[in-house]
Each structure stands twice: as C-alpha cells, then as structure tokens.
Amino acid sequence: MNFKEVLGIDFGGSGIKGAPVDTKSGKLLDERHRIPTPDPSSPKQVAKAIKELVKHFKWEGPVGCGFPAVVQNGVVRTAANIDKSWINTDARKLLKDTLKLPVWIINDADAAGLAEVRLGAGAGFKGAIVVLTIGTGIGSSLFIKGKLYPNTELGHVEFKGMDAEVYASDATRKKENLDWEAWGKRLNEYLSHIEFLCWPEMIILGGGASKKLDLFKDQLNLKAKIVPAKFLNEAGIIGAAMAAKVNIKKH
Ligand code: BGC
C-alpha cells in the first residue's frame, strides 16, 4: 500500500480532534475538526464520533488514531481518563469494522512524541528525549536516537503518595484554580522526579499547557533542556498519522 496522506485523529479526555496530514512534512492538509468527547466515552460512542470525523473530511484513505491509554497491537489495556469498558477492547478491529478503512492505533503521547522527535522540537537531536503531554492526564514517550520505547506511562508514577498526573496535570491546575506560578512549581517538582528516574537530555512539553510555557517557565529548574512542542497540541494528530503511515504497510 503506497500513500502519503493519512487522517490523523487524537482521542482526548475532552475532545476528539482530527485532520488529514501530509506524513512527510507533518503539515495539516485541512482545518482541524473537533468533536467533544462523548459521555460516556465508551467504545461504541467514540467509534461513532470518529466515524463523524471521517465523514466530515469525506475521508476514504488510511486513519491513524492516538488513544489516551496503553495500546498493545491495537488493543487498549488501560483507561485512566476514559470509560473503563475500553480495557481489553481491540480498538483497531472496532475502528476498522466501523470505518471500513485501514486503521492504526497508538498511545496519544507516543504519537505526539513521534511528531516532535522526527519533525518537530527534537528533530536531529540524538540524545535521550522525554516528551510529556500535559492535559487531562499526563502522557509520556521516551526516545533514544529517534527510536520510541512505547507505553511508558510516566504520568502514573507515584508522587507525594498519589498518581503524578493527579498532582500536576493541566486538568488539576484548572480544578484547583492554581495560578501559573503555583502550578509551575508543581510541574517542576514532577519534572525533577522524572529527571531523577531517567535523566533525559531534553524534555519536550506538549499538550494544552505547551502553548502557555512563557507563563510558567520561570518556575522550571532542571538539568534537561526544556522545549515546547513545535506542533503544540496538534502533535498528537500528526504523530498518529505518521505511525499509521509506517505501520499499516507492514500489517
Ligand atoms: C494515560 C496515558 C495518556 C495520558 C495522556 C494518561 O492518563 O494513562 O496513556 O497518554 O493520560 O492522555
């Protein structure tokens, strides 16, 4: 199968976003479209919303979709911020059957990481990189020489007796009404812990909060180079499309 353009989709805690992507350049080929994440975010409801996105773009080609969960060979293994009935659902089969199109599924932070490391803020950097997406949860991806180690889930390391994402996610900033300084301090504590665990040379910050780095960068004090995601919160869409491009051929 030879193709360059893929419909990239990012299934997040609050919205399901998509756009056709040129997987070579990472450029979006049309304006991004967003559908609010259905409640409950069950497999049936989410598949319906994704079908709507496909219809919106009148898309007939391959689809890559990032999920906010551990994904092994198309099967969803965890569900921190989505309906629990996803656990052990074969998402690739569900979407292939619903859309009647070739589909690839990947963890959302792994997708964002691929876009950033191959084409974005980490392009050309050969050292160890951690990409963190800070939104409803905290997603992570780990790279060395541009190669991904998937499903690292560093948002769920235990920190101060709780799940780290409960302490430092953007959703927590909003829920607890923290100002940027107070939240930036929390983020710095969390990032210091990540630094202590795996010593990346570069940390790329993505997700909703990446657009606001200027407001909290003064609170960050780390050895690693801290950079905002080049594709901001579009990295997930672009990387999901890139993963589909590489993997659909092989399977
Ligand atoms: C999930 C991860 C996901 C992250 C960001 C976490 O709660 O466990 O798989 O990457 O949220 O969406």
PDB file of C-alpha atoms and ligand atoms in Angstrom:
ATOM      1  CA  MET A   1       0.000   0.000   0.000  1.00  0.00           C
ATOM      2  CA  ASN A   2       1.536   3.287  -1.055  1.00  0.00           C
ATOM      3  CA  PHE A   3       0.204   6.504   0.442  1.00  0.00           C
ATOM      4  CA  LYS A   4       1.443   9.729   1.964  1.00  0.00           C
ATOM      5  CA  GLU A   5      -1.720  11.302   3.340  1.00  0.00           C
ATOM      6  CA  VAL A   6      -3.388   9.932   6.448  1.00  0.00           C
ATOM      7  CA  LEU A   7      -6.317  11.170   8.524  1.00  0.00           C
ATOM      8  CA  GLY A   8      -4.745  11.756  11.953  1.00  0.00           C
ATOM      9  CA  ILE A   9      -7.048  11.613  14.978  1.00  0.00           C
ATOM     10  CA  ASP A  10      -6.365  12.464  18.605  1.00  0.00           C
ATOM     11  CA  PHE A  11      -8.866  10.992  21.077  1.00  0.00           C
ATOM     12  CA  GLY A  12      -8.517  13.077  24.232  1.00  0.00           C
ATOM     13  CA  GLY A  13     -10.313  13.458  27.531  1.00  0.00           C
ATOM     14  CA  SER A  14     -12.358  16.453  26.360  1.00  0.00           C
ATOM     15  CA  GLY A  15     -12.252  16.408  22.564  1.00  0.00           C
ATOM     16  CA  ILE A  16     -11.698  14.120  19.591  1.00  0.00           C
ATOM     17  CA  LYS A  17      -9.725  16.097  17.035  1.00  0.00           C
ATOM     18  CA  GLY A  18      -8.649  15.217  13.539  1.00  0.00           C
ATOM     19  CA  ALA A  19      -7.213  16.481  10.262  1.00  0.00           C
ATOM     20  CA  PRO A  20      -5.711  15.000   7.118  1.00  0.00           C
ATOM     21  CA  VAL A  21      -1.929  15.059   7.437  1.00  0.00           C
ATOM     22  CA  ASP A  22       0.941  15.038   4.966  1.00  0.00           C
ATOM     23  CA  THR A  23       3.041  12.463   6.822  1.00  0.00           C
ATOM     24  CA  LYS A  24       6.267  13.598   5.128  1.00  0.00           C
ATOM     25  CA  SER A  25       6.161  17.226   6.260  1.00  0.00           C
ATOM     26  CA  GLY A  26       3.722  16.949   9.174  1.00  0.00           C
ATOM     27  CA  LYS A  27       1.535  19.647   7.570  1.00  0.00           C
ATOM     28  CA  LEU A  28      -2.206  19.586   8.162  1.00  0.00           C
ATOM     29  CA  LEU A  29      -3.938  19.496   4.794  1.00  0.00           C
ATOM     30  CA  ASP A  30      -7.224  20.892   6.031  1.00  0.00           C
ATOM     31  CA  GLU A  31      -8.517  22.778   9.042  1.00  0.00           C
ATOM     32  CA  ARG A  32      -8.579  20.675  12.210  1.00  0.00           C
ATOM     33  CA  HIS A  33     -12.061  19.485  13.207  1.00  0.00           C
ATOM     34  CA  ARG A  34     -13.073  18.793  16.822  1.00  0.00           C
ATOM     35  CA  ILE A  35     -15.947  16.830  18.296  1.00  0.00           C
ATOM     36  CA  PRO A  36     -16.482  16.894  22.088  1.00  0.00           C
ATOM     37  CA  THR A  37     -15.604  13.537  23.642  1.00  0.00           C
ATOM     38  CA  PRO A  38     -18.916  11.724  24.239  1.00  0.00           C
ATOM     39  CA  ASP A  39     -20.055  10.950  27.756  1.00  0.00           C
ATOM     40  CA  PRO A  40     -19.718   8.086  28.466  1.00  0.00           C
ATOM     41  CA  SER A  41     -16.587   7.748  26.343  1.00  0.00           C
ATOM     42  CA  SER A  42     -17.445   4.109  25.636  1.00  0.00           C
ATOM     43  CA  PRO A  43     -16.094   2.205  22.605  1.00  0.00           C
ATOM     44  CA  LYS A  44     -19.440   2.433  20.801  1.00  0.00           C
ATOM     45  CA  GLN A  45     -19.852   6.188  21.343  1.00  0.00           C
ATOM     46  CA  VAL A  46     -16.256   7.037  20.498  1.00  0.00           C
ATOM     47  CA  ALA A  47     -16.328   4.916  17.342  1.00  0.00           C
ATOM     48  CA  LYS A  48     -19.450   6.842  16.321  1.00  0.00           C
ATOM     49  CA  ALA A  49     -17.710  10.188  16.899  1.00  0.00           C
ATOM     50  CA  ILE A  50     -14.663   9.060  14.898  1.00  0.00           C
ATOM     51  CA  LYS A  51     -16.960   7.989  12.071  1.00  0.00           C
ATOM     52  CA  GLU A  52     -18.388  11.518  12.125  1.00  0.00           C
ATOM     53  CA  LEU A  53     -14.866  12.959  11.783  1.00  0.00           C
ATOM     54  CA  VAL A  54     -14.171  10.667   8.827  1.00  0.00           C
ATOM     55  CA  LYS A  55     -17.445  11.812   7.250  1.00  0.00           C
ATOM     56  CA  HIS A  56     -16.643  15.473   7.898  1.00  0.00           C
ATOM     57  CA  PHE A  57     -13.497  15.150   5.773  1.00  0.00           C
ATOM     58  CA  LYS A  58     -15.178  12.756   3.286  1.00  0.00           C
ATOM     59  CA  TRP A  59     -12.094  10.649   4.001  1.00  0.00           C
ATOM     60  CA  GLU A  60     -11.510   7.373   2.171  1.00  0.00           C
ATOM     61  CA  GLY A  61      -7.857   6.648   2.992  1.00  0.00           C
ATOM     62  CA  PRO A  62      -5.925   5.273   5.975  1.00  0.00           C
ATOM     63  CA  VAL A  63      -6.595   6.514   9.509  1.00  0.00           C
ATOM     64  CA  GLY A  64      -4.190   6.823  12.459  1.00  0.00           C
ATOM     65  CA  CYS A  65      -5.685   7.341  15.899  1.00  0.00           C
ATOM     66  CA  GLY A  66      -3.990   8.263  19.189  1.00  0.00           C
ATOM     67  CA  PHE A  67      -5.644   6.904  22.349  1.00  0.00           C
ATOM     68  CA  PRO A  68      -5.148   8.208  25.913  1.00  0.00           C
ATOM     69  CA  ALA A  69      -4.251   4.705  27.071  1.00  0.00           C
ATOM     70  CA  VAL A  70      -1.725   1.897  26.845  1.00  0.00           C
ATOM     71  CA  VAL A  71      -2.131   0.290  23.411  1.00  0.00           C
ATOM     72  CA  GLN A  72      -0.578  -3.049  22.515  1.00  0.00           C
ATOM     73  CA  ASN A  73      -1.047  -4.222  18.958  1.00  0.00           C
ATOM     74  CA  GLY A  74      -4.318  -2.289  18.642  1.00  0.00           C
ATOM     75  CA  VAL A  75      -5.701  -3.500  21.982  1.00  0.00           C
ATOM     76  CA  VAL A  76      -6.390  -0.909  24.717  1.00  0.00           C
ATOM     77  CA  ARG A  77      -5.005  -2.020  28.094  1.00  0.00           C
ATOM     78  CA  THR A  78      -5.738   0.878  30.492  1.00  0.00           C
ATOM     79  CA  ALA A  79      -8.373   3.586  30.891  1.00  0.00           C
ATOM     80  CA  ALA A  80      -7.289   6.300  33.344  1.00  0.00           C
ATOM     81  CA  ASN A  81      -9.435   9.083  31.854  1.00  0.00           C
ATOM     82  CA  ILE A  82     -11.781   7.198  29.511  1.00  0.00           C
ATOM     83  CA  ASP A  83     -14.649   4.762  30.013  1.00  0.00           C
ATOM     84  CA  LYS A  84     -13.377   1.609  31.713  1.00  0.00           C
ATOM     85  CA  SER A  85     -15.100  -0.617  29.133  1.00  0.00           C
ATOM     86  CA  TRP A  86     -12.190   0.202  26.790  1.00  0.00           C
ATOM     87  CA  ILE A  87      -9.921  -2.113  28.760  1.00  0.00           C
ATOM     88  CA  ASN A  88      -9.027  -5.107  26.559  1.00  0.00           C
ATOM     89  CA  THR A  89     -11.063  -3.739  23.630  1.00  0.00           C
ATOM     90  CA  ASP A  90      -9.426  -4.332  20.250  1.00  0.00           C
ATOM     91  CA  ALA A  91      -9.698  -0.696  19.137  1.00  0.00           C
ATOM     92  CA  ARG A  92      -8.055  -1.340  15.791  1.00  0.00           C
ATOM     93  CA  LYS A  93     -10.611  -4.006  14.880  1.00  0.00           C
ATOM     94  CA  LEU A  94     -13.508  -1.893  16.178  1.00  0.00           C
ATOM     95  CA  LEU A  95     -12.479   1.115  14.083  1.00  0.00           C
ATOM     96  CA  LYS A  96     -11.585  -0.950  11.018  1.00  0.00           C
ATOM     97  CA  ASP A  97     -15.038  -2.550  11.127  1.00  0.00           C
ATOM     98  CA  THR A  98     -16.799   0.776  11.798  1.00  0.00           C
ATOM     99  CA  LEU A  99     -14.945   2.853   9.195  1.00  0.00           C
ATOM    100  CA  LYS A 100     -14.166   0.131   6.625  1.00  0.00           C
ATOM    101  CA  LEU A 101     -10.765   1.810   6.227  1.00  0.00           C
ATOM    102  CA  PRO A 102      -7.199   0.771   7.178  1.00  0.00           C
ATOM    103  CA  VAL A 103      -6.554   1.875  10.774  1.00  0.00           C
ATOM    104  CA  TRP A 104      -3.582   2.126  13.137  1.00  0.00           C
ATOM    105  CA  ILE A 105      -3.875   2.819  16.874  1.00  0.00           C
ATOM    106  CA  ILE A 106      -1.126   4.237  19.094  1.00  0.00           C
ATOM    107  CA  ASN A 107      -0.867   5.794  22.556  1.00  0.00           C
ATOM    108  CA  ASP A 108      -1.516   9.559  22.232  1.00  0.00           C
ATOM    109  CA  ALA A 109       1.741  10.660  23.877  1.00  0.00           C
ATOM    110  CA  ASP A 110       3.743   8.190  21.778  1.00  0.00           C
ATOM    111  CA  ALA A 111       2.062   9.756  18.743  1.00  0.00           C
ATOM    112  CA  ALA A 112       2.874  13.318  19.854  1.00  0.00           C
ATOM    113  CA  GLY A 113       6.433  12.212  20.591  1.00  0.00           C
ATOM    114  CA  LEU A 114       6.919  10.739  17.126  1.00  0.00           C
ATOM    115  CA  ALA A 115       5.847  14.006  15.505  1.00  0.00           C
ATOM    116  CA  GLU A 116       8.102  16.097  17.746  1.00  0.00           C
ATOM    117  CA  VAL A 117      11.160  13.873  17.611  1.00  0.00           C
ATOM    118  CA  ARG A 118      11.031  13.179  13.865  1.00  0.00           C
ATOM    119  CA  LEU A 119       9.811  16.560  12.591  1.00  0.00           C
ATOM    120  CA  GLY A 120       9.446  18.990  15.483  1.00  0.00           C
ATOM    121  CA  ALA A 121      11.276  20.273  18.559  1.00  0.00           C
ATOM    122  CA  GLY A 122      13.536  17.190  18.854  1.00  0.00           C
ATOM    123  CA  ALA A 123      14.373  16.732  15.164  1.00  0.00           C
ATOM    124  CA  GLY A 124      18.043  15.926  14.670  1.00  0.00           C
ATOM    125  CA  PHE A 125      18.697  15.524  18.426  1.00  0.00           C
ATOM    126  CA  LYS A 126      20.451  12.214  19.065  1.00  0.00           C
ATOM    127  CA  GLY A 127      20.325  12.051  22.874  1.00  0.00           C
ATOM    128  CA  ALA A 128      17.668  10.739  25.266  1.00  0.00           C
ATOM    129  CA  ILE A 129      14.381  12.637  24.976  1.00  0.00           C
ATOM    130  CA  VAL A 130      11.261  12.506  27.124  1.00  0.00           C
ATOM    131  CA  VAL A 131       8.117  14.008  25.614  1.00  0.00           C
ATOM    132  CA  LEU A 132       5.338  14.843  28.080  1.00  0.00           C
ATOM    133  CA  THR A 133       1.833  15.851  27.068  1.00  0.00           C
ATOM    134  CA  ILE A 134       0.135  17.824  29.787  1.00  0.00           C
ATOM    135  CA  GLY A 135      -3.641  17.953  29.505  1.00  0.00           C
ATOM    136  CA  THR A 136      -6.452  15.993  31.139  1.00  0.00           C
ATOM    137  CA  GLY A 137      -3.780  13.477  32.137  1.00  0.00           C
ATOM    138  CA  ILE A 138      -0.015  13.420  31.715  1.00  0.00           C
ATOM    139  CA  GLY A 139       1.212  11.317  28.822  1.00  0.00           C
ATOM    140  CA  SER A 140       4.811  10.358  28.166  1.00  0.00           C
ATOM    141  CA  SER A 141       7.039   9.000  25.442  1.00  0.00           C
ATOM    142  CA  LEU A 142      10.683   8.044  25.556  1.00  0.00           C
ATOM    143  CA  PHE A 143      13.165   8.239  22.669  1.00  0.00           C
ATOM    144  CA  ILE A 144      16.782   7.456  22.061  1.00  0.00           C
ATOM    145  CA  LYS A 145      18.330   8.233  18.672  1.00  0.00           C
ATOM    146  CA  GLY A 146      14.822   8.895  17.390  1.00  0.00           C
ATOM    147  CA  LYS A 147      13.569   5.396  18.378  1.00  0.00           C
ATOM    148  CA  LEU A 148      10.470   5.063  20.541  1.00  0.00           C
ATOM    149  CA  TYR A 149      10.068   2.825  23.587  1.00  0.00           C
ATOM    150  CA  PRO A 150       6.227   2.682  23.721  1.00  0.00           C
ATOM    151  CA  ASN A 151       3.676   2.963  26.548  1.00  0.00           C
ATOM    152  CA  THR A 152       5.979   4.390  29.222  1.00  0.00           C
ATOM    153  CA  GLU A 153       3.114   5.967  31.238  1.00  0.00           C
ATOM    154  CA  LEU A 154       5.322   8.295  33.309  1.00  0.00           C
ATOM    155  CA  GLY A 155       2.211  10.282  34.247  1.00  0.00           C
ATOM    156  CA  HIS A 156       1.323   7.435  36.586  1.00  0.00           C
ATOM    157  CA  VAL A 157       4.496   7.237  38.628  1.00  0.00           C
ATOM    158  CA  GLU A 158       3.662   7.630  42.314  1.00  0.00           C
ATOM    159  CA  PHE A 159       4.464  11.117  43.525  1.00  0.00           C
ATOM    160  CA  LYS A 160       3.722  12.508  47.011  1.00  0.00           C
ATOM    161  CA  GLY A 161       1.584   9.431  47.642  1.00  0.00           C
ATOM    162  CA  MET A 162      -0.600   9.934  44.569  1.00  0.00           C
ATOM    163  CA  ASP A 163      -0.683   9.377  40.848  1.00  0.00           C
ATOM    164  CA  ALA A 164       1.646  12.085  39.460  1.00  0.00           C
ATOM    165  CA  GLU A 165      -0.938  13.251  36.909  1.00  0.00           C
ATOM    166  CA  VAL A 166      -3.402  13.948  39.714  1.00  0.00           C
ATOM    167  CA  TYR A 167      -0.809  16.289  41.216  1.00  0.00           C
ATOM    168  CA  ALA A 168       0.482  18.116  38.142  1.00  0.00           C
ATOM    169  CA  SER A 169      -1.851  17.799  35.134  1.00  0.00           C
ATOM    170  CA  ASP A 170      -3.424  20.802  33.429  1.00  0.00           C
ATOM    171  CA  ALA A 171      -6.844  19.482  34.481  1.00  0.00           C
ATOM    172  CA  THR A 172      -5.685  19.709  38.121  1.00  0.00           C
ATOM    173  CA  ARG A 173      -4.473  23.289  37.570  1.00  0.00           C
ATOM    174  CA  LYS A 174      -7.964  24.202  36.409  1.00  0.00           C
ATOM    175  CA  LYS A 175      -9.812  22.124  39.005  1.00  0.00           C
ATOM    176  CA  GLU A 176      -7.823  23.512  41.947  1.00  0.00           C
ATOM    177  CA  ASN A 177      -7.743  27.011  40.463  1.00  0.00           C
ATOM    178  CA  LEU A 178      -3.944  27.193  40.734  1.00  0.00           C
ATOM    179  CA  ASP A 179      -2.226  30.237  39.268  1.00  0.00           C
ATOM    180  CA  TRP A 180       0.598  29.628  36.761  1.00  0.00           C
ATOM    181  CA  GLU A 181       3.255  30.146  39.402  1.00  0.00           C
ATOM    182  CA  ALA A 182       1.789  27.641  41.868  1.00  0.00           C
ATOM    183  CA  TRP A 183       1.164  25.108  39.137  1.00  0.00           C
ATOM    184  CA  GLY A 184       4.587  25.708  37.557  1.00  0.00           C
ATOM    185  CA  LYS A 185       6.166  24.820  40.928  1.00  0.00           C
ATOM    186  CA  ARG A 186       4.243  21.557  40.990  1.00  0.00           C
ATOM    187  CA  LEU A 187       5.271  20.807  37.434  1.00  0.00           C
ATOM    188  CA  ASN A 188       8.892  21.499  38.329  1.00  0.00           C
ATOM    189  CA  GLU A 189       8.704  19.024  41.226  1.00  0.00           C
ATOM    190  CA  TYR A 190       7.234  16.399  38.942  1.00  0.00           C
ATOM    191  CA  LEU A 191       9.786  17.022  36.170  1.00  0.00           C
ATOM    192  CA  SER A 192      12.615  16.830  38.726  1.00  0.00           C
ATOM    193  CA  HIS A 193      11.309  13.417  39.721  1.00  0.00           C
ATOM    194  CA  ILE A 194      11.290  12.301  36.070  1.00  0.00           C
ATOM    195  CA  GLU A 195      14.819  13.632  35.748  1.00  0.00           C
ATOM    196  CA  PHE A 196      15.844  11.623  38.809  1.00  0.00           C
ATOM    197  CA  LEU A 197      14.279   8.459  37.299  1.00  0.00           C
ATOM    198  CA  CYS A 198      15.610   8.536  33.743  1.00  0.00           C
ATOM    199  CA  TRP A 199      17.829  11.598  33.105  1.00  0.00           C
ATOM    200  CA  PRO A 200      16.683  12.706  29.658  1.00  0.00           C
ATOM    201  CA  GLU A 201      18.851  15.353  27.986  1.00  0.00           C
ATOM    202  CA  MET A 202      15.812  17.052  26.527  1.00  0.00           C
ATOM    203  CA  ILE A 203      12.204  17.284  27.774  1.00  0.00           C
ATOM    204  CA  ILE A 204       9.618  18.374  25.219  1.00  0.00           C
ATOM    205  CA  LEU A 205       6.406  19.706  26.731  1.00  0.00           C
ATOM    206  CA  GLY A 206       3.253  19.175  24.688  1.00  0.00           C
ATOM    207  CA  GLY A 207      -0.498  19.160  25.232  1.00  0.00           C
ATOM    208  CA  GLY A 208      -2.732  22.108  26.037  1.00  0.00           C
ATOM    209  CA  ALA A 209      -0.295  23.662  28.536  1.00  0.00           C
ATOM    210  CA  SER A 210       2.545  23.779  25.986  1.00  0.00           C
ATOM    211  CA  LYS A 211       1.038  26.934  24.474  1.00  0.00           C
ATOM    212  CA  LYS A 212       1.498  28.722  27.810  1.00  0.00           C
ATOM    213  CA  LEU A 213       5.130  27.830  28.585  1.00  0.00           C
ATOM    214  CA  ASP A 214       6.029  31.527  28.904  1.00  0.00           C
ATOM    215  CA  LEU A 215       3.706  31.811  31.878  1.00  0.00           C
ATOM    216  CA  PHE A 216       5.428  29.102  33.956  1.00  0.00           C
ATOM    217  CA  LYS A 217       8.917  28.633  32.512  1.00  0.00           C
ATOM    218  CA  ASP A 218      10.458  30.704  35.320  1.00  0.00           C
ATOM    219  CA  GLN A 219       9.369  28.056  37.806  1.00  0.00           C
ATOM    220  CA  LEU A 220      11.253  25.302  35.976  1.00  0.00           C
ATOM    221  CA  ASN A 221      14.728  24.462  37.167  1.00  0.00           C
ATOM    222  CA  LEU A 222      16.070  21.310  35.543  1.00  0.00           C
ATOM    223  CA  LYS A 223      19.253  19.945  34.035  1.00  0.00           C
ATOM    224  CA  ALA A 224      17.481  18.796  30.877  1.00  0.00           C
ATOM    225  CA  LYS A 225      16.795  21.254  28.095  1.00  0.00           C
ATOM    226  CA  ILE A 226      13.079  22.151  28.288  1.00  0.00           C
ATOM    227  CA  VAL A 227      11.389  22.977  24.995  1.00  0.00           C
ATOM    228  CA  PRO A 228       7.762  23.439  23.970  1.00  0.00           C
ATOM    229  CA  ALA A 229       6.343  21.086  21.355  1.00  0.00           C
ATOM    230  CA  LYS A 230       6.719  22.661  17.916  1.00  0.00           C
ATOM    231  CA  PHE A 231       3.353  21.349  16.832  1.00  0.00           C
ATOM    232  CA  LEU A 232       1.793  22.322  20.205  1.00  0.00           C
ATOM    233  CA  ASN A 233      -1.333  20.270  20.714  1.00  0.00           C
ATOM    234  CA  GLU A 234      -1.513  19.233  17.071  1.00  0.00           C
ATOM    235  CA  ALA A 235       1.437  16.881  17.622  1.00  0.00           C
ATOM    236  CA  GLY A 236      -0.920  14.016  18.552  1.00  0.00           C
ATOM    237  CA  ILE A 237      -2.840  14.280  15.256  1.00  0.00           C
ATOM    238  CA  ILE A 238       0.347  14.463  13.198  1.00  0.00           C
ATOM    239  CA  GLY A 239       2.109  11.618  15.007  1.00  0.00           C
ATOM    240  CA  ALA A 240      -0.908   9.302  14.827  1.00  0.00           C
ATOM    241  CA  ALA A 241      -0.922   9.816  11.064  1.00  0.00           C
ATOM    242  CA  MET A 242       2.857   9.194  10.888  1.00  0.00           C
ATOM    243  CA  ALA A 243       2.529   5.957  12.882  1.00  0.00           C
ATOM    244  CA  ALA A 244      -0.240   4.766  10.550  1.00  0.00           C
ATOM    245  CA  LYS A 245       1.922   5.537   7.531  1.00  0.00           C
ATOM    246  CA  VAL A 246       4.753   3.343   8.839  1.00  0.00           C
ATOM    247  CA  ASN A 247       2.733   0.516  10.332  1.00  0.00           C
ATOM    248  CA  ILE A 248      -0.262  -0.026   8.045  1.00  0.00           C
ATOM    249  CA  LYS A 249       2.108  -1.104   5.278  1.00  0.00           C
ATOM    250  CA  LYS A 250       3.610  -3.769   7.494  1.00  0.00           C
ATOM    251  CA  HIS A 251       0.395  -5.378   8.790  1.00  0.00           C
TER     252      HIS A 251
HETATM  253  C1  BGC B   1      -2.954   7.796  30.190  1.00  0.00           C
HETATM  254  C2  BGC B   1      -1.895   7.794  29.109  1.00  0.00           C
HETATM  255  C3  BGC B   1      -2.078   9.013  28.216  1.00  0.00           C
HETATM  256  C4  BGC B   1      -2.142  10.280  29.044  1.00  0.00           C
HETATM  257  C5  BGC B   1      -2.409  11.498  28.202  1.00  0.00           C
HETATM  258  C6  BGC B   1      -2.913   9.100  30.939  1.00  0.00           C
HETATM  259  O1  BGC B   1      -3.882   9.123  31.935  1.00  0.00           O
HETATM  260  O2  BGC B   1      -2.728   6.721  31.092  1.00  0.00           O
HETATM  261  O3  BGC B   1      -1.972   6.607  28.349  1.00  0.00           O
HETATM  262  O4  BGC B   1      -1.013   9.061  27.308  1.00  0.00           O
HETATM  263  O5  BGC B   1      -3.149  10.187  30.029  1.00  0.00           O
HETATM  264  O6  BGC B   1      -3.611  11.431  27.534  1.00  0.00           O
END
